[in-house]
Amino acid sequence: MREDKAALQQLLQKDAIPESLWTAFQAAEKQLEAEIVDVVTEANSFHPAWGTIIFASANEILMNEKLKAPLLTMQATRAEAEQKYGSKVPQSSNTLTVKSPISPSITPSPSVNGDLELPKTGSISKASGLKHSIYPV
């Protein structure tokens, strides 16, 4: 609405839109602000800090759904193709695999409080292929 407001104001100044449209826009803007206040108030009623993060969380959920939709479409298309043609694509060609660390010295270990931390002893071995310096040798 913020982006539309500037454009609508310019159109109003040039008499390109009627005053009633501007009034309706302002009413919609006030209604949206009231709804935002209601959402924040309700979120704070569940937990005091939720009002500050509710919209960020909602945006994160929305982005996750947007990323998930094409994957679900691809899975459905793949299932249709397998049903139609009767062949399966090898599992290794369409899935990502997480490889285990090369050197056990860089494997994180659990700490006392449950967070992961790097081991206190050992270093990155030369066998792992990782360089100790950011500068070329």
Tab-separated table of N, CA and C in Angstrom:
chain	number	residue	atom	x	y	z
A	1	MET	N	0.820	-1.190	0.000
A	1	MET	CA	0.000	0.000	0.000
A	1	MET	C	0.865	1.254	0.000
A	2	ARG	N	2.044	1.141	0.634
A	2	ARG	CA	2.907	2.330	0.682
A	2	ARG	C	3.326	2.770	-0.710
A	3	GLU	N	3.676	1.789	-1.538
A	3	GLU	CA	4.095	2.121	-2.905
A	3	GLU	C	2.932	2.687	-3.704
A	4	ASP	N	1.759	2.136	-3.493
A	4	ASP	CA	0.582	2.601	-4.224
A	4	ASP	C	0.142	3.987	-3.765
A	5	LYS	N	0.399	4.305	-2.510
A	5	LYS	CA	-0.046	5.588	-1.970
A	5	LYS	C	0.621	6.750	-2.698
A	6	ALA	N	1.920	6.665	-2.929
A	6	ALA	CA	2.631	7.749	-3.614
A	6	ALA	C	2.107	7.930	-5.037
A	7	ALA	N	1.898	6.829	-5.728
A	7	ALA	CA	1.381	6.913	-7.097
A	7	ALA	C	-0.036	7.459	-7.107
A	8	LEU	N	-0.835	7.043	-6.144
A	8	LEU	CA	-2.221	7.516	-6.066
A	8	LEU	C	-2.273	9.005	-5.738
A	9	GLN	N	-1.366	9.468	-4.879
A	9	GLN	CA	-1.313	10.903	-4.559
A	9	GLN	C	-0.974	11.721	-5.799
A	10	GLN	N	-0.043	11.230	-6.589
A	10	GLN	CA	0.317	11.947	-7.816
A	10	GLN	C	-0.854	11.998	-8.782
A	11	LEU	N	-1.563	10.898	-8.906
A	11	LEU	CA	-2.732	10.880	-9.787
A	11	LEU	C	-3.823	11.812	-9.272
A	12	LEU	N	-3.977	11.891	-7.964
A	12	LEU	CA	-4.971	12.786	-7.373
A	12	LEU	C	-4.603	14.240	-7.634
A	13	GLN	N	-3.325	14.583	-7.504
A	13	GLN	CA	-2.877	15.955	-7.752
A	13	GLN	C	-3.082	16.353	-9.203
A	14	LYS	N	-3.005	15.391	-10.107
A	14	LYS	CA	-3.199	15.683	-11.531
A	14	LYS	C	-4.667	15.557	-11.936
A	15	ASP	N	-5.530	15.334	-10.961
A	15	ASP	CA	-6.968	15.141	-11.193
A	15	ASP	C	-7.243	13.980	-12.144
A	16	ALA	N	-6.412	12.958	-12.078
A	16	ALA	CA	-6.600	11.786	-12.925
A	16	ALA	C	-7.533	10.764	-12.278
A	17	ILE	N	-7.742	10.893	-10.961
A	17	ILE	CA	-8.657	9.997	-10.250
A	17	ILE	C	-9.624	10.837	-9.431
A	18	PRO	N	-10.806	10.303	-9.155
A	18	PRO	CA	-11.761	11.063	-8.347
A	18	PRO	C	-11.368	11.080	-6.869
A	19	GLU	N	-11.845	12.057	-6.167
A	19	GLU	CA	-11.585	12.206	-4.729
A	19	GLU	C	-12.124	11.001	-3.955
A	20	SER	N	-13.209	10.417	-4.437
A	20	SER	CA	-13.810	9.270	-3.744
A	20	SER	C	-12.857	8.070	-3.711
A	21	LEU	N	-12.065	7.897	-4.756
A	21	LEU	CA	-11.094	6.807	-4.779
A	21	LEU	C	-10.011	7.036	-3.725
A	22	TRP	N	-9.562	8.281	-3.601
A	22	TRP	CA	-8.560	8.622	-2.587
A	22	TRP	C	-9.121	8.391	-1.186
A	23	THR	N	-10.368	8.768	-0.964
A	23	THR	CA	-11.007	8.576	0.336
A	23	THR	C	-11.137	7.083	0.650
A	24	ALA	N	-11.521	6.295	-0.343
A	24	ALA	CA	-11.638	4.848	-0.147
A	24	ALA	C	-10.272	4.229	0.159
A	25	PHE	N	-9.239	4.724	-0.501
A	25	PHE	CA	-7.886	4.228	-0.252
A	25	PHE	C	-7.460	4.535	1.179
A	26	GLN	N	-7.729	5.755	1.641
A	26	GLN	CA	-7.368	6.128	3.008
A	26	GLN	C	-8.126	5.285	4.030
A	27	ALA	N	-9.396	4.997	3.754
A	27	ALA	CA	-10.183	4.159	4.661
A	27	ALA	C	-9.604	2.743	4.715
A	28	ALA	N	-9.217	2.218	3.563
A	28	ALA	CA	-8.613	0.882	3.518
A	28	ALA	C	-7.284	0.865	4.264
A	29	GLU	N	-6.528	1.951	4.148
A	29	GLU	CA	-5.245	2.054	4.847
A	29	GLU	C	-5.452	2.047	6.360
A	30	LYS	N	-6.451	2.787	6.839
A	30	LYS	CA	-6.742	2.816	8.280
A	30	LYS	C	-7.220	1.455	8.764
A	31	GLN	N	-8.019	0.776	7.956
A	31	GLN	CA	-8.500	-0.548	8.323
A	31	GLN	C	-7.335	-1.530	8.415
A	32	LEU	N	-6.407	-1.451	7.489
A	32	LEU	CA	-5.233	-2.320	7.513
A	32	LEU	C	-4.385	-2.054	8.754
A	33	GLU	N	-4.195	-0.785	9.097
A	33	GLU	CA	-3.432	-0.441	10.299
A	33	GLU	C	-4.111	-0.994	11.544
A	34	ALA	N	-5.445	-0.924	11.600
A	34	ALA	CA	-6.180	-1.462	12.746
A	34	ALA	C	-6.020	-2.978	12.833
A	35	GLU	N	-6.042	-3.648	11.698
A	35	GLU	CA	-5.853	-5.101	11.685
A	35	GLU	C	-4.448	-5.477	12.139
A	36	ILE	N	-3.463	-4.689	11.744
A	36	ILE	CA	-2.082	-4.945	12.173
A	36	ILE	C	-1.973	-4.822	13.689
A	37	VAL	N	-2.589	-3.782	14.239
A	37	VAL	CA	-2.577	-3.593	15.695
A	37	VAL	C	-3.268	-4.772	16.378
A	38	ASP	N	-4.385	-5.247	15.820
A	38	ASP	CA	-5.092	-6.395	16.394
A	38	ASP	C	-4.223	-7.649	16.384
A	39	VAL	N	-3.517	-7.880	15.280
A	39	VAL	CA	-2.651	-9.061	15.175
A	39	VAL	C	-1.530	-8.985	16.203
A	40	VAL	N	-0.907	-7.826	16.329
A	40	VAL	CA	0.187	-7.656	17.295
A	40	VAL	C	-0.332	-7.839	18.719
A	41	THR	N	-1.499	-7.275	19.010
A	41	THR	CA	-2.080	-7.408	20.348
A	41	THR	C	-2.394	-8.864	20.666
A	42	GLU	N	-2.977	-9.570	19.711
A	42	GLU	CA	-3.298	-10.978	19.931
A	42	GLU	C	-2.031	-11.811	20.093
A	43	ALA	N	-1.011	-11.531	19.295
A	43	ALA	CA	0.252	-12.265	19.418
A	43	ALA	C	0.878	-12.020	20.786
A	44	ASN	N	0.821	-10.787	21.250
A	44	ASN	CA	1.372	-10.468	22.571
A	44	ASN	C	0.576	-11.115	23.694
A	45	SER	N	-0.701	-11.419	23.462
A	45	SER	CA	-1.496	-12.077	24.500
A	45	SER	C	-1.038	-13.524	24.713
A	46	PHE	N	-0.449	-14.142	23.685
A	46	PHE	CA	0.066	-15.499	23.828
A	46	PHE	C	1.450	-15.506	24.466
A	47	HIS	N	2.280	-14.560	24.058
A	47	HIS	CA	3.645	-14.449	24.588
A	47	HIS	C	4.081	-13.005	24.401
A	48	PRO	N	4.668	-12.389	25.419
A	48	PRO	CA	4.986	-10.956	25.345
A	48	PRO	C	5.848	-10.528	24.161
A	49	ALA	N	6.721	-11.370	23.667
A	49	ALA	CA	7.625	-10.954	22.587
A	49	ALA	C	7.097	-11.281	21.196
A	50	TRP	N	6.014	-11.994	21.096
A	50	TRP	CA	5.544	-12.439	19.790
A	50	TRP	C	5.053	-11.310	18.905
A	51	GLY	N	4.580	-10.252	19.490
A	51	GLY	CA	4.100	-9.128	18.683
A	51	GLY	C	5.187	-8.528	17.818
A	52	THR	N	6.413	-8.614	18.280
A	52	THR	CA	7.521	-8.031	17.521
A	52	THR	C	8.005	-8.932	16.394
A	53	ILE	N	7.718	-10.241	16.483
A	53	ILE	CA	8.237	-11.159	15.466
A	53	ILE	C	7.157	-11.840	14.638
A	54	ILE	N	5.892	-11.540	14.907
A	54	ILE	CA	4.807	-12.265	14.246
A	54	ILE	C	4.841	-12.096	12.732
A	55	PHE	N	5.121	-10.896	12.246
A	55	PHE	CA	5.108	-10.672	10.804
A	55	PHE	C	6.341	-11.265	10.130
A	56	ALA	N	7.471	-11.248	10.820
A	56	ALA	CA	8.666	-11.895	10.273
A	56	ALA	C	8.446	-13.404	10.172
A	57	SER	N	7.805	-13.978	11.185
A	57	SER	CA	7.513	-15.410	11.156
A	57	SER	C	6.532	-15.747	10.038
A	58	ALA	N	5.510	-14.921	9.884
A	58	ALA	CA	4.528	-15.151	8.818
A	58	ALA	C	5.191	-15.057	7.449
A	59	ASN	N	6.095	-14.098	7.286
A	59	ASN	CA	6.809	-13.954	6.018
A	59	ASN	C	7.695	-15.173	5.752
A	60	GLU	N	8.336	-15.678	6.783
A	60	GLU	CA	9.182	-16.862	6.632
A	60	GLU	C	8.344	-18.076	6.221
A	61	ILE	N	7.168	-18.221	6.819
A	61	ILE	CA	6.275	-19.325	6.455
A	61	ILE	C	5.840	-19.190	5.005
A	62	LEU	N	5.497	-17.975	4.601
A	62	LEU	CA	5.071	-17.733	3.218
A	62	LEU	C	6.186	-18.072	2.234
A	63	MET	N	7.404	-17.631	2.523
A	63	MET	CA	8.533	-17.923	1.636
A	63	MET	C	8.800	-19.428	1.566
A	64	ASN	N	8.651	-20.119	2.691
A	64	ASN	CA	8.833	-21.564	2.710
A	64	ASN	C	7.796	-22.240	1.817
A	65	GLU	N	6.557	-21.788	1.891
A	65	GLU	CA	5.501	-22.354	1.047
A	65	GLU	C	5.770	-22.072	-0.429
A	66	LYS	N	6.272	-20.882	-0.730
A	66	LYS	CA	6.583	-20.551	-2.120
A	66	LYS	C	7.711	-21.421	-2.662
A	67	LEU	N	8.677	-21.755	-1.819
A	67	LEU	CA	9.769	-22.627	-2.244
A	67	LEU	C	9.308	-24.073	-2.375
A	68	LYS	N	8.382	-24.471	-1.517
A	68	LYS	CA	7.921	-25.849	-1.510
A	68	LYS	C	7.004	-26.154	-2.697
A	69	ALA	N	6.239	-25.192	-3.167
A	69	ALA	CA	5.263	-25.423	-4.239
A	69	ALA	C	5.897	-25.993	-5.513
A	70	PRO	N	6.986	-25.420	-6.027
A	70	PRO	CA	7.590	-26.013	-7.233
A	70	PRO	C	8.113	-27.430	-7.004
A	71	LEU	N	8.609	-27.710	-5.811
A	71	LEU	CA	9.104	-29.055	-5.520
A	71	LEU	C	7.965	-30.070	-5.554
A	72	LEU	N	6.822	-29.689	-4.993
A	72	LEU	CA	5.671	-30.586	-5.022
A	72	LEU	C	5.182	-30.797	-6.444
A	73	THR	N	5.235	-29.741	-7.243
A	73	THR	CA	4.839	-29.851	-8.645
A	73	THR	C	5.781	-30.795	-9.389
A	74	MET	N	7.076	-30.670	-9.124
A	74	MET	CA	8.048	-31.555	-9.776
A	74	MET	C	7.829	-33.003	-9.367
A	75	GLN	N	7.519	-33.237	-8.095
A	75	GLN	CA	7.273	-34.599	-7.643
A	75	GLN	C	6.046	-35.188	-8.331
A	76	ALA	N	4.994	-34.383	-8.466
A	76	ALA	CA	3.781	-34.858	-9.134
A	76	ALA	C	4.056	-35.142	-10.607
A	77	THR	N	4.803	-34.258	-11.257
A	77	THR	CA	5.146	-34.448	-12.665
A	77	THR	C	5.993	-35.700	-12.842
A	78	ARG	N	6.907	-35.904	-11.937
A	78	ARG	CA	7.769	-37.089	-11.993
A	78	ARG	C	6.942	-38.364	-11.829
A	79	ALA	N	5.999	-38.340	-10.877
A	79	ALA	CA	5.155	-39.513	-10.655
A	79	ALA	C	4.308	-39.808	-11.887
A	80	GLU	N	3.786	-38.763	-12.519
A	80	GLU	CA	3.007	-38.943	-13.746
A	80	GLU	C	3.874	-39.531	-14.861
A	81	ALA	N	5.091	-39.032	-14.996
A	81	ALA	CA	5.994	-39.530	-16.037
A	81	ALA	C	6.364	-40.985	-15.781
A	82	GLU	N	6.612	-41.335	-14.518
A	82	GLU	CA	6.942	-42.716	-14.185
A	82	GLU	C	5.762	-43.635	-14.474
A	83	GLN	N	4.562	-43.148	-14.185
A	83	GLN	CA	3.376	-43.954	-14.442
A	83	GLN	C	3.152	-44.116	-15.945
A	84	LYS	N	3.381	-43.046	-16.686
A	84	LYS	CA	3.147	-43.063	-18.130
A	84	LYS	C	4.188	-43.911	-18.859
A	85	TYR	N	5.455	-43.737	-18.496
A	85	TYR	CA	6.532	-44.404	-19.222
A	85	TYR	C	7.034	-45.669	-18.533
A	86	GLY	N	6.646	-45.878	-17.293
A	86	GLY	CA	6.981	-47.108	-16.599
A	86	GLY	C	8.417	-47.251	-16.163
A	87	SER	N	9.204	-46.199	-16.208
A	87	SER	CA	10.593	-46.308	-15.773
A	87	SER	C	10.841	-45.319	-14.656
A	88	LYS	N	11.779	-45.677	-13.836
A	88	LYS	CA	12.135	-44.799	-12.730
A	88	LYS	C	13.525	-44.234	-12.962
A	89	VAL	N	13.681	-42.987	-12.594
A	89	VAL	CA	14.991	-42.358	-12.647
A	89	VAL	C	15.756	-42.847	-11.426
A	90	PRO	N	17.032	-43.186	-11.578
A	90	PRO	CA	17.801	-43.634	-10.415
A	90	PRO	C	17.723	-42.619	-9.282
A	91	GLN	N	17.586	-43.122	-8.077
A	91	GLN	CA	17.388	-42.267	-6.909
A	91	GLN	C	18.542	-41.296	-6.697
A	92	SER	N	19.760	-41.705	-7.028
A	92	SER	CA	20.920	-40.855	-6.769
A	92	SER	C	20.960	-39.619	-7.654
A	93	SER	N	20.273	-39.633	-8.784
A	93	SER	CA	20.364	-38.496	-9.696
A	93	SER	C	19.431	-37.352	-9.328
A	94	ASN	N	18.459	-37.594	-8.449
A	94	ASN	CA	17.514	-36.527	-8.149
A	94	ASN	C	17.490	-36.121	-6.685
A	95	THR	N	18.331	-36.692	-5.869
A	95	THR	CA	18.332	-36.319	-4.468
A	95	THR	C	19.685	-35.762	-4.077
A	96	LEU	N	19.650	-34.860	-3.158
A	96	LEU	CA	20.881	-34.313	-2.608
A	96	LEU	C	21.276	-35.163	-1.421
A	97	THR	N	22.552	-35.445	-1.309
A	97	THR	CA	23.024	-36.210	-0.175
A	97	THR	C	24.006	-35.362	0.606
A	98	VAL	N	23.980	-35.544	1.896
A	98	VAL	CA	24.912	-34.839	2.762
A	98	VAL	C	26.057	-35.784	3.038
A	99	LYS	N	27.243	-35.367	2.665
A	99	LYS	CA	28.417	-36.206	2.862
A	99	LYS	C	28.961	-35.984	4.262
A	100	SER	N	29.482	-37.037	4.832
A	100	SER	CA	30.060	-36.923	6.158
A	100	SER	C	31.352	-36.119	6.077
A	101	PRO	N	31.737	-35.486	7.171
A	101	PRO	CA	32.968	-34.695	7.163
A	101	PRO	C	34.168	-35.556	6.805
A	102	ILE	N	35.134	-34.941	6.151
A	102	ILE	CA	36.321	-35.650	5.698
A	102	ILE	C	37.218	-36.003	6.879
A	103	SER	N	37.370	-35.087	7.784
A	103	SER	CA	38.256	-35.291	8.916
A	103	SER	C	37.442	-35.265	10.203
A	104	PRO	N	37.628	-36.222	11.087
A	104	PRO	CA	36.870	-36.199	12.341
A	104	PRO	C	37.250	-35.022	13.228
A	105	SER	N	38.389	-34.379	12.966
A	105	SER	CA	38.799	-33.268	13.816
A	105	SER	C	37.969	-32.012	13.574
A	106	ILE	N	37.187	-31.960	12.485
A	106	ILE	CA	36.358	-30.780	12.256
A	106	ILE	C	34.877	-31.081	12.485
A	107	THR	N	34.581	-32.252	13.042
A	107	THR	CA	33.209	-32.622	13.348
A	107	THR	C	32.783	-31.914	14.628
A	108	PRO	N	31.636	-31.218	14.614
A	108	PRO	CA	31.190	-30.554	15.835
A	108	PRO	C	30.773	-31.576	16.885
A	109	SER	N	30.982	-31.226	18.135
A	109	SER	CA	30.568	-32.099	19.224
A	109	SER	C	29.579	-31.350	20.102
A	110	PRO	N	28.638	-32.068	20.716
A	110	PRO	CA	27.656	-31.376	21.545
A	110	PRO	C	28.305	-30.827	22.805
A	111	SER	N	27.839	-29.685	23.225
A	111	SER	CA	28.361	-29.076	24.438
A	111	SER	C	27.441	-29.427	25.594
A	112	VAL	N	27.729	-28.885	26.740
A	112	VAL	CA	26.952	-29.173	27.939
A	112	VAL	C	25.518	-28.666	27.797
A	113	ASN	N	25.330	-27.478	27.207
A	113	ASN	CA	23.991	-26.897	27.118
A	113	ASN	C	23.231	-27.342	25.876
A	114	GLY	N	23.760	-28.244	25.081
A	114	GLY	CA	23.052	-28.760	23.919
A	114	GLY	C	23.410	-28.083	22.615
A	115	ASP	N	24.101	-26.954	22.657
A	115	ASP	CA	24.523	-26.295	21.427
A	115	ASP	C	25.731	-27.029	20.863
A	116	LEU	N	25.924	-26.893	19.574
A	116	LEU	CA	27.081	-27.524	18.957
A	116	LEU	C	28.276	-26.594	19.047
A	117	GLU	N	29.421	-27.158	19.282
A	117	GLU	CA	30.640	-26.360	19.307
A	117	GLU	C	31.767	-27.187	18.720
A	118	LEU	N	32.782	-26.505	18.234
A	118	LEU	CA	33.935	-27.201	17.681
A	118	LEU	C	34.741	-27.824	18.806
A	119	PRO	N	35.404	-28.945	18.544
A	119	PRO	CA	36.217	-29.563	19.586
A	119	PRO	C	37.342	-28.632	20.019
A	120	LYS	N	37.737	-28.757	21.272
A	120	LYS	CA	38.752	-27.866	21.817
A	120	LYS	C	40.161	-28.317	21.444
A	121	THR	N	40.323	-29.574	21.066
A	121	THR	CA	41.642	-30.069	20.687
A	121	THR	C	41.629	-30.477	19.232
A	122	GLY	N	42.806	-30.588	18.670
A	122	GLY	CA	42.916	-31.012	17.281
A	122	GLY	C	42.855	-29.832	16.339
A	123	SER	N	43.193	-30.087	15.112
A	123	SER	CA	43.146	-29.042	14.102
A	123	SER	C	42.721	-29.660	12.791
A	124	ILE	N	42.532	-28.850	11.826
A	124	ILE	CA	42.146	-29.346	10.515
A	124	ILE	C	43.356	-30.032	9.902
A	125	SER	N	43.182	-31.261	9.510
A	125	SER	CA	44.317	-32.019	8.991
A	125	SER	C	44.580	-31.669	7.538
A	126	LYS	N	45.809	-31.916	7.108
A	126	LYS	CA	46.165	-31.669	5.718
A	126	LYS	C	45.486	-32.680	4.810
A	127	ALA	N	45.138	-33.826	5.352
A	127	ALA	CA	44.459	-34.848	4.551
A	127	ALA	C	43.071	-34.394	4.131
A	128	SER	N	42.494	-33.463	4.878
A	128	SER	CA	41.143	-33.008	4.539
A	128	SER	C	41.144	-32.098	3.331
A	129	GLY	N	42.309	-31.607	2.953
A	129	GLY	CA	42.380	-30.739	1.784
A	129	GLY	C	42.099	-29.285	2.100
A	130	LEU	N	41.828	-28.966	3.336
A	130	LEU	CA	41.560	-27.585	3.715
A	130	LEU	C	42.860	-26.905	4.076
A	131	LYS	N	43.032	-25.693	3.629
A	131	LYS	CA	44.253	-24.952	3.914
A	131	LYS	C	44.101	-24.223	5.239
A	132	HIS	N	45.202	-24.030	5.925
A	132	HIS	CA	45.202	-23.341	7.201
A	132	HIS	C	45.259	-21.834	7.029
A	133	SER	N	45.550	-21.364	5.860
A	133	SER	CA	45.720	-19.937	5.626
A	133	SER	C	44.810	-19.496	4.497
A	134	ILE	N	44.396	-18.247	4.541
A	134	ILE	CA	43.569	-17.725	3.452
A	134	ILE	C	44.428	-17.207	2.315
A	135	TYR	N	45.738	-17.148	2.536
A	135	TYR	CA	46.647	-16.641	1.522
A	135	TYR	C	47.240	-17.796	0.733
A	136	PRO	N	47.383	-17.652	-0.582
A	136	PRO	CA	47.969	-18.745	-1.373
A	136	PRO	C	49.419	-18.983	-0.990
A	137	VAL	N	49.829	-20.226	-1.066
A	137	VAL	CA	51.198	-20.597	-0.685
A	137	VAL	C	52.091	-20.549	-1.882
